[in-house]
PDB file of C-alpha atoms in Angstrom:
ATOM      1  CA  MET A   1     -14.485 -65.737  -1.701  1.00 58.00           C
ATOM      2  CA  ILE A   2     -16.208 -66.490  -5.005  1.00 58.00           C
ATOM      3  CA  GLU A   3     -19.248 -64.388  -5.877  1.00 58.00           C
ATOM      4  CA  ASP A   4     -21.489 -64.241  -8.934  1.00 67.00           C
ATOM      5  CA  GLY A   5     -19.027 -63.771 -11.807  1.00 78.00           C
ATOM      6  CA  PHE A   6     -16.163 -62.427  -9.750  1.00 86.00           C
ATOM      7  CA  LEU A   7     -13.744 -63.435  -7.027  1.00 92.00           C
ATOM      8  CA  ILE A   8     -12.721 -61.505  -3.905  1.00 96.00           C
ATOM      9  CA  ARG A   9      -9.025 -62.079  -3.239  1.00 96.00           C
ATOM     10  CA  PRO A  10      -5.817 -60.378  -2.125  1.00 97.00           C
ATOM     11  CA  PRO A  11      -4.160 -58.480  -4.986  1.00 97.00           C
ATOM     12  CA  GLU A  12      -0.891 -59.447  -6.578  1.00 95.00           C
ATOM     13  CA  ALA A  13       1.868 -56.852  -6.137  1.00 95.00           C
ATOM     14  CA  ALA A  14       1.854 -56.177  -9.893  1.00 95.00           C
ATOM     15  CA  GLU A  15      -1.856 -55.260  -9.710  1.00 96.00           C
ATOM     16  CA  LEU A  16      -1.444 -52.444  -7.188  1.00 95.00           C
ATOM     17  CA  PRO A  17      -0.903 -49.741  -9.864  1.00 94.00           C
ATOM     18  CA  LEU A  18      -4.196 -50.792 -11.495  1.00 93.00           C
ATOM     19  CA  LEU A  19      -6.129 -49.752  -8.404  1.00 95.00           C
ATOM     20  CA  ALA A  20      -5.429 -46.055  -9.046  1.00 90.00           C
ATOM     21  CA  ARG A  21      -7.320 -46.315 -12.347  1.00 90.00           C
ATOM     22  CA  ILE A  22     -10.322 -47.822 -10.566  1.00 92.00           C
ATOM     23  CA  GLU A  23     -10.123 -45.109  -7.919  1.00 84.00           C
ATOM     24  CA  ARG A  24     -10.003 -42.306 -10.524  1.00 84.00           C
ATOM     25  CA  ARG A  25     -12.884 -43.779 -12.539  1.00 84.00           C
ATOM     26  CA  ALA A  26     -15.008 -44.104  -9.395  1.00 79.00           C
ATOM     27  CA  ALA A  27     -14.172 -40.505  -8.410  1.00 73.00           C
ATOM     28  CA  ARG A  28     -15.787 -39.257 -11.631  1.00 77.00           C
ATOM     29  CA  LEU A  29     -19.189 -40.181 -10.177  1.00 69.00           C
ATOM     30  CA  PHE A  30     -18.890 -37.359  -7.647  1.00 63.00           C
ATOM     31  CA  SER A  31     -19.843 -33.762  -8.368  1.00 61.00           C
ATOM     32  CA  PRO A  32     -17.202 -31.066  -7.756  1.00 60.00           C
ATOM     33  CA  GLU A  33     -19.327 -29.879  -4.814  1.00 68.00           C
ATOM     34  CA  ASP A  34     -18.869 -33.270  -3.158  1.00 63.00           C
ATOM     35  CA  LEU A  35     -15.347 -34.086  -4.303  1.00 61.00           C
ATOM     36  CA  PRO A  36     -13.319 -30.945  -5.032  1.00 56.00           C
ATOM     37  CA  SER A  37     -11.256 -31.157  -8.209  1.00 63.00           C
ATOM     38  CA  ALA A  38      -8.046 -31.010  -6.172  1.00 58.00           C
ATOM     39  CA  LEU A  39      -9.060 -34.337  -4.618  1.00 59.00           C
ATOM     40  CA  SER A  40     -10.682 -36.045  -7.601  1.00 56.00           C
ATOM     41  CA  GLU A  41      -7.355 -37.082  -9.143  1.00 66.00           C
ATOM     42  CA  HIS A  42      -5.760 -37.957  -5.807  1.00 75.00           C
ATOM     43  CA  THR A  43      -5.233 -41.684  -5.359  1.00 78.00           C
ATOM     44  CA  LEU A  44      -4.006 -43.767  -2.477  1.00 78.00           C
ATOM     45  CA  PRO A  45      -0.208 -43.706  -2.165  1.00 84.00           C
ATOM     46  CA  ALA A  46       1.554 -46.779  -3.553  1.00 89.00           C
ATOM     47  CA  GLY A  47       3.224 -47.373  -0.186  1.00 90.00           C
ATOM     48  CA  MET A  48      -0.133 -47.416   1.583  1.00 92.00           C
ATOM     49  CA  LEU A  49      -1.478 -49.997  -0.874  1.00 93.00           C
ATOM     50  CA  SER A  50       1.639 -52.127  -0.522  1.00 95.00           C
ATOM     51  CA  ASP A  51       1.567 -51.944   3.282  1.00 96.00           C
ATOM     52  CA  ALA A  52      -2.139 -52.851   3.366  1.00 96.00           C
ATOM     53  CA  ARG A  53      -1.531 -55.760   1.010  1.00 96.00           C
ATOM     54  CA  ASP A  54       1.332 -57.020   3.176  1.00 96.00           C
ATOM     55  CA  ALA A  55      -0.886 -56.729   6.280  1.00 96.00           C
ATOM     56  CA  GLY A  56      -3.723 -58.659   4.617  1.00 97.00           C
ATOM     57  CA  LEU A  57      -5.971 -55.583   4.610  1.00 98.00           C
ATOM     58  CA  LEU A  58      -6.411 -55.054   0.865  1.00 98.00           C
ATOM     59  CA  TRP A  59      -8.735 -57.098  -1.333  1.00 98.00           C
ATOM     60  CA  VAL A  60      -9.762 -56.899  -4.969  1.00 97.00           C
ATOM     61  CA  ALA A  61     -12.817 -58.010  -6.852  1.00 96.00           C
ATOM     62  CA  ASP A  62     -11.458 -59.980  -9.804  1.00 95.00           C
ATOM     63  CA  SER A  63     -13.370 -60.580 -13.019  1.00 90.00           C
ATOM     64  CA  GLY A  64     -11.532 -62.549 -15.661  1.00 88.00           C
ATOM     65  CA  GLY A  65      -8.197 -62.092 -13.918  1.00 91.00           C
ATOM     66  CA  GLN A  66      -8.536 -58.303 -13.771  1.00 92.00           C
ATOM     67  CA  PRO A  67      -9.280 -56.144 -10.692  1.00 95.00           C
ATOM     68  CA  ILE A  68     -12.616 -54.343 -11.091  1.00 94.00           C
ATOM     69  CA  GLY A  69     -12.939 -53.060  -7.532  1.00 95.00           C
ATOM     70  CA  PHE A  70     -11.098 -53.013  -4.240  1.00 95.00           C
ATOM     71  CA  ALA A  71     -11.430 -52.471  -0.508  1.00 98.00           C
ATOM     72  CA  LEU A  72      -8.643 -51.224   1.740  1.00 98.00           C
ATOM     73  CA  ALA A  73      -8.947 -51.472   5.510  1.00 98.00           C
ATOM     74  CA  GLN A  74      -6.756 -50.365   8.384  1.00 96.00           C
ATOM     75  CA  MET A  75      -6.804 -50.699  12.127  1.00 96.00           C
ATOM     76  CA  LEU A  76      -8.136 -47.490  13.672  1.00 95.00           C
ATOM     77  CA  ASP A  77      -9.113 -47.002  17.300  1.00 94.00           C
ATOM     78  CA  GLY A  78      -8.811 -50.752  17.821  1.00 93.00           C
ATOM     79  CA  GLN A  79     -11.360 -51.588  15.117  1.00 95.00           C
ATOM     80  CA  LEU A  80     -11.165 -52.480  11.458  1.00 97.00           C
ATOM     81  CA  HIS A  81     -11.777 -49.307   9.473  1.00 98.00           C
ATOM     82  CA  LEU A  82     -12.815 -49.406   5.822  1.00 97.00           C
ATOM     83  CA  ALA A  83     -10.555 -46.645   4.525  1.00 95.00           C
ATOM     84  CA  GLU A  84     -11.433 -46.933   0.825  1.00 93.00           C
ATOM     85  CA  MET A  85     -13.758 -48.978  -1.331  1.00 95.00           C
ATOM     86  CA  ASP A  86     -14.102 -48.397  -5.057  1.00 90.00           C
ATOM     87  CA  VAL A  87     -15.729 -50.281  -7.913  1.00 93.00           C
ATOM     88  CA  ASP A  88     -15.058 -49.472 -11.549  1.00 90.00           C
ATOM     89  CA  PRO A  89     -18.297 -47.781 -12.701  1.00 86.00           C
ATOM     90  CA  SER A  90     -18.439 -50.019 -15.782  1.00 82.00           C
ATOM     91  CA  HIS A  91     -19.029 -52.920 -13.372  1.00 80.00           C
ATOM     92  CA  ALA A  92     -21.484 -51.142 -11.058  1.00 78.00           C
ATOM     93  CA  ARG A  93     -24.776 -52.601  -9.848  1.00 80.00           C
ATOM     94  CA  ARG A  94     -23.503 -56.193  -9.914  1.00 80.00           C
ATOM     95  CA  GLY A  95     -23.101 -56.634  -6.164  1.00 86.00           C
ATOM     96  CA  ILE A  96     -19.343 -56.066  -6.206  1.00 93.00           C
ATOM     97  CA  GLY A  97     -19.376 -53.376  -3.521  1.00 92.00           C
ATOM     98  CA  SER A  98     -21.625 -55.539  -1.355  1.00 94.00           C
ATOM     99  CA  ALA A  99     -19.285 -58.505  -1.791  1.00 95.00           C
ATOM    100  CA  LEU A 100     -16.229 -56.417  -0.897  1.00 96.00           C
ATOM    101  CA  LEU A 101     -18.067 -55.134   2.157  1.00 96.00           C
ATOM    102  CA  ARG A 102     -19.090 -58.649   3.258  1.00 96.00           C
ATOM    103  CA  HIS A 103     -15.480 -59.750   2.868  1.00 96.00           C
ATOM    104  CA  THR A 104     -14.282 -56.810   4.977  1.00 97.00           C
ATOM    105  CA  LEU A 105     -16.799 -57.692   7.696  1.00 97.00           C
ATOM    106  CA  ALA A 106     -15.660 -61.327   7.636  1.00 96.00           C
ATOM    107  CA  GLN A 107     -12.039 -60.226   7.950  1.00 97.00           C
ATOM    108  CA  ALA A 108     -12.957 -58.090  10.960  1.00 97.00           C
ATOM    109  CA  GLY A 109     -14.476 -61.152  12.582  1.00 96.00           C
ATOM    110  CA  LEU A 110     -11.333 -63.181  11.923  1.00 95.00           C
ATOM    111  CA  ARG A 111      -9.323 -60.422  13.606  1.00 95.00           C
ATOM    112  CA  ALA A 112     -11.663 -60.468  16.635  1.00 96.00           C
ATOM    113  CA  CYS A 113     -12.683 -56.856  16.026  1.00 96.00           C
ATOM    114  CA  ALA A 114     -15.887 -55.719  17.689  1.00 96.00           C
ATOM    115  CA  ALA A 115     -16.830 -53.454  14.780  1.00 97.00           C
ATOM    116  CA  VAL A 116     -16.042 -52.053  11.353  1.00 98.00           C
ATOM    117  CA  THR A 117     -16.038 -48.274  10.969  1.00 98.00           C
ATOM    118  CA  LEU A 118     -15.898 -45.983   7.945  1.00 97.00           C
ATOM    119  CA  THR A 119     -16.494 -42.410   6.861  1.00 95.00           C
ATOM    120  CA  THR A 120     -18.655 -41.589   3.876  1.00 92.00           C
ATOM    121  CA  PHE A 121     -20.962 -39.000   2.343  1.00 86.00           C
ATOM    122  CA  ALA A 122     -24.270 -38.790   4.193  1.00 88.00           C
ATOM    123  CA  HIS A 123     -26.390 -37.732   1.209  1.00 79.00           C
ATOM    124  CA  LEU A 124     -25.250 -39.829  -1.760  1.00 78.00           C
ATOM    125  CA  PRO A 125     -27.260 -43.013  -2.458  1.00 73.00           C
ATOM    126  CA  TRP A 126     -24.176 -45.136  -3.085  1.00 75.00           C
ATOM    127  CA  ASN A 127     -22.613 -43.958   0.179  1.00 82.00           C
ATOM    128  CA  ALA A 128     -24.346 -43.765   3.598  1.00 89.00           C
ATOM    129  CA  PRO A 129     -27.663 -45.273   2.392  1.00 89.00           C
ATOM    130  CA  PHE A 130     -25.734 -48.197   0.845  1.00 92.00           C
ATOM    131  CA  TYR A 131     -23.888 -48.848   4.097  1.00 95.00           C
ATOM    132  CA  ARG A 132     -27.101 -48.452   6.108  1.00 95.00           C
ATOM    133  CA  ARG A 133     -28.644 -51.269   4.047  1.00 94.00           C
ATOM    134  CA  HIS A 134     -25.708 -53.391   5.207  1.00 95.00           C
ATOM    135  CA  GLY A 135     -26.319 -52.699   8.881  1.00 96.00           C
ATOM    136  CA  PHE A 136     -24.062 -49.689   9.443  1.00 97.00           C
ATOM    137  CA  LEU A 137     -25.315 -46.872  11.646  1.00 97.00           C
ATOM    138  CA  ALA A 138     -24.120 -43.281  11.786  1.00 96.00           C
ATOM    139  CA  PHE A 139     -22.443 -42.334  15.032  1.00 95.00           C
ATOM    140  CA  GLU A 140     -20.427 -39.539  16.583  1.00 94.00           C
ATOM    141  CA  PRO A 141     -16.860 -40.749  17.153  1.00 95.00           C
ATOM    142  CA  PRO A 142     -15.515 -40.052  20.637  1.00 94.00           C
ATOM    143  CA  ALA A 143     -13.636 -36.776  20.994  1.00 93.00           C
ATOM    144  CA  GLY A 144      -9.920 -37.312  20.616  1.00 92.00           C
ATOM    145  CA  SER A 145     -10.323 -40.582  18.713  1.00 96.00           C
ATOM    146  CA  ALA A 146      -8.450 -41.189  15.470  1.00 96.00           C
ATOM    147  CA  LEU A 147     -11.800 -41.443  13.678  1.00 96.00           C
ATOM    148  CA  ALA A 148     -12.883 -38.012  14.968  1.00 96.00           C
ATOM    149  CA  ASP A 149      -9.532 -36.639  13.810  1.00 96.00           C
ATOM    150  CA  GLN A 150     -10.088 -38.203  10.390  1.00 93.00           C
ATOM    151  CA  LEU A 151     -13.505 -36.564  10.006  1.00 92.00           C
ATOM    152  CA  ARG A 152     -11.946 -33.191  10.887  1.00 93.00           C
ATOM    153  CA  ALA A 153      -9.153 -33.760   8.343  1.00 91.00           C
ATOM    154  CA  GLU A 154     -11.699 -34.655   5.651  1.00 87.00           C
ATOM    155  CA  ALA A 155     -13.623 -31.438   6.352  1.00 88.00           C
ATOM    156  CA  ALA A 156     -10.386 -29.423   6.240  1.00 87.00           C
ATOM    157  CA  ALA A 157      -9.618 -30.976   2.834  1.00 81.00           C
ATOM    158  CA  GLY A 158     -12.937 -29.699   1.476  1.00 81.00           C
ATOM    159  CA  LEU A 159     -15.149 -32.762   1.922  1.00 83.00           C
ATOM    160  CA  ARG A 160     -18.627 -31.863   3.179  1.00 84.00           C
ATOM    161  CA  ASN A 161     -21.600 -33.866   4.404  1.00 86.00           C
ATOM    162  CA  ARG A 162     -19.383 -36.594   5.826  1.00 90.00           C
ATOM    163  CA  VAL A 163     -20.524 -39.034   8.474  1.00 94.00           C
ATOM    164  CA  ALA A 164     -18.847 -41.759  10.513  1.00 96.00           C
ATOM    165  CA  MET A 165     -20.596 -45.128  10.465  1.00 97.00           C
ATOM    166  CA  ARG A 166     -20.148 -48.300  12.463  1.00 97.00           C
ATOM    167  CA  ARG A 167     -21.372 -51.873  12.296  1.00 98.00           C
ATOM    168  CA  GLY A 168     -20.831 -54.320  15.106  1.00 96.00           C
ATOM    169  CA  ILE A 169     -19.464 -57.766  14.346  1.00 94.00           C
ATOM    170  CA  ALA A 170     -21.658 -60.576  15.657  1.00 75.00           C
TER     171      ALA A 170
END
């Protein structure tokens, strides 16, 4: 998918290590109250990135042949779940996150998923309000669901003010 000045595409295997840099740079936008220091340097495991790439669930925003953002999805509770989306802050406010999100929604449709889910911070403007502008609504995941378990795990890891969100696929 070609957007204004960048391309959304699957990453090359050699680009996977570059995604950790994007993830770390994006994490610097969060205060220690929102993202505890123990988590701010944590990046997605290489095996998870590789598996997602192999499954067709990892996409990068490419500008000039270089990844500047990425989205990683997984199947969770029978729906496509946006597990991580990061944009290098030096490329922020160019529509890259919106393009990655649109691509994720399109991929959910191709996989005949009824919805896309995610977890995010409720109070940060580039989190829940951003997703709300794209049609996502906060919801309480069913007890015993993998998404409910994920929210509990996030809270146990020190993340506060988290919310699950869902958008149906038309």
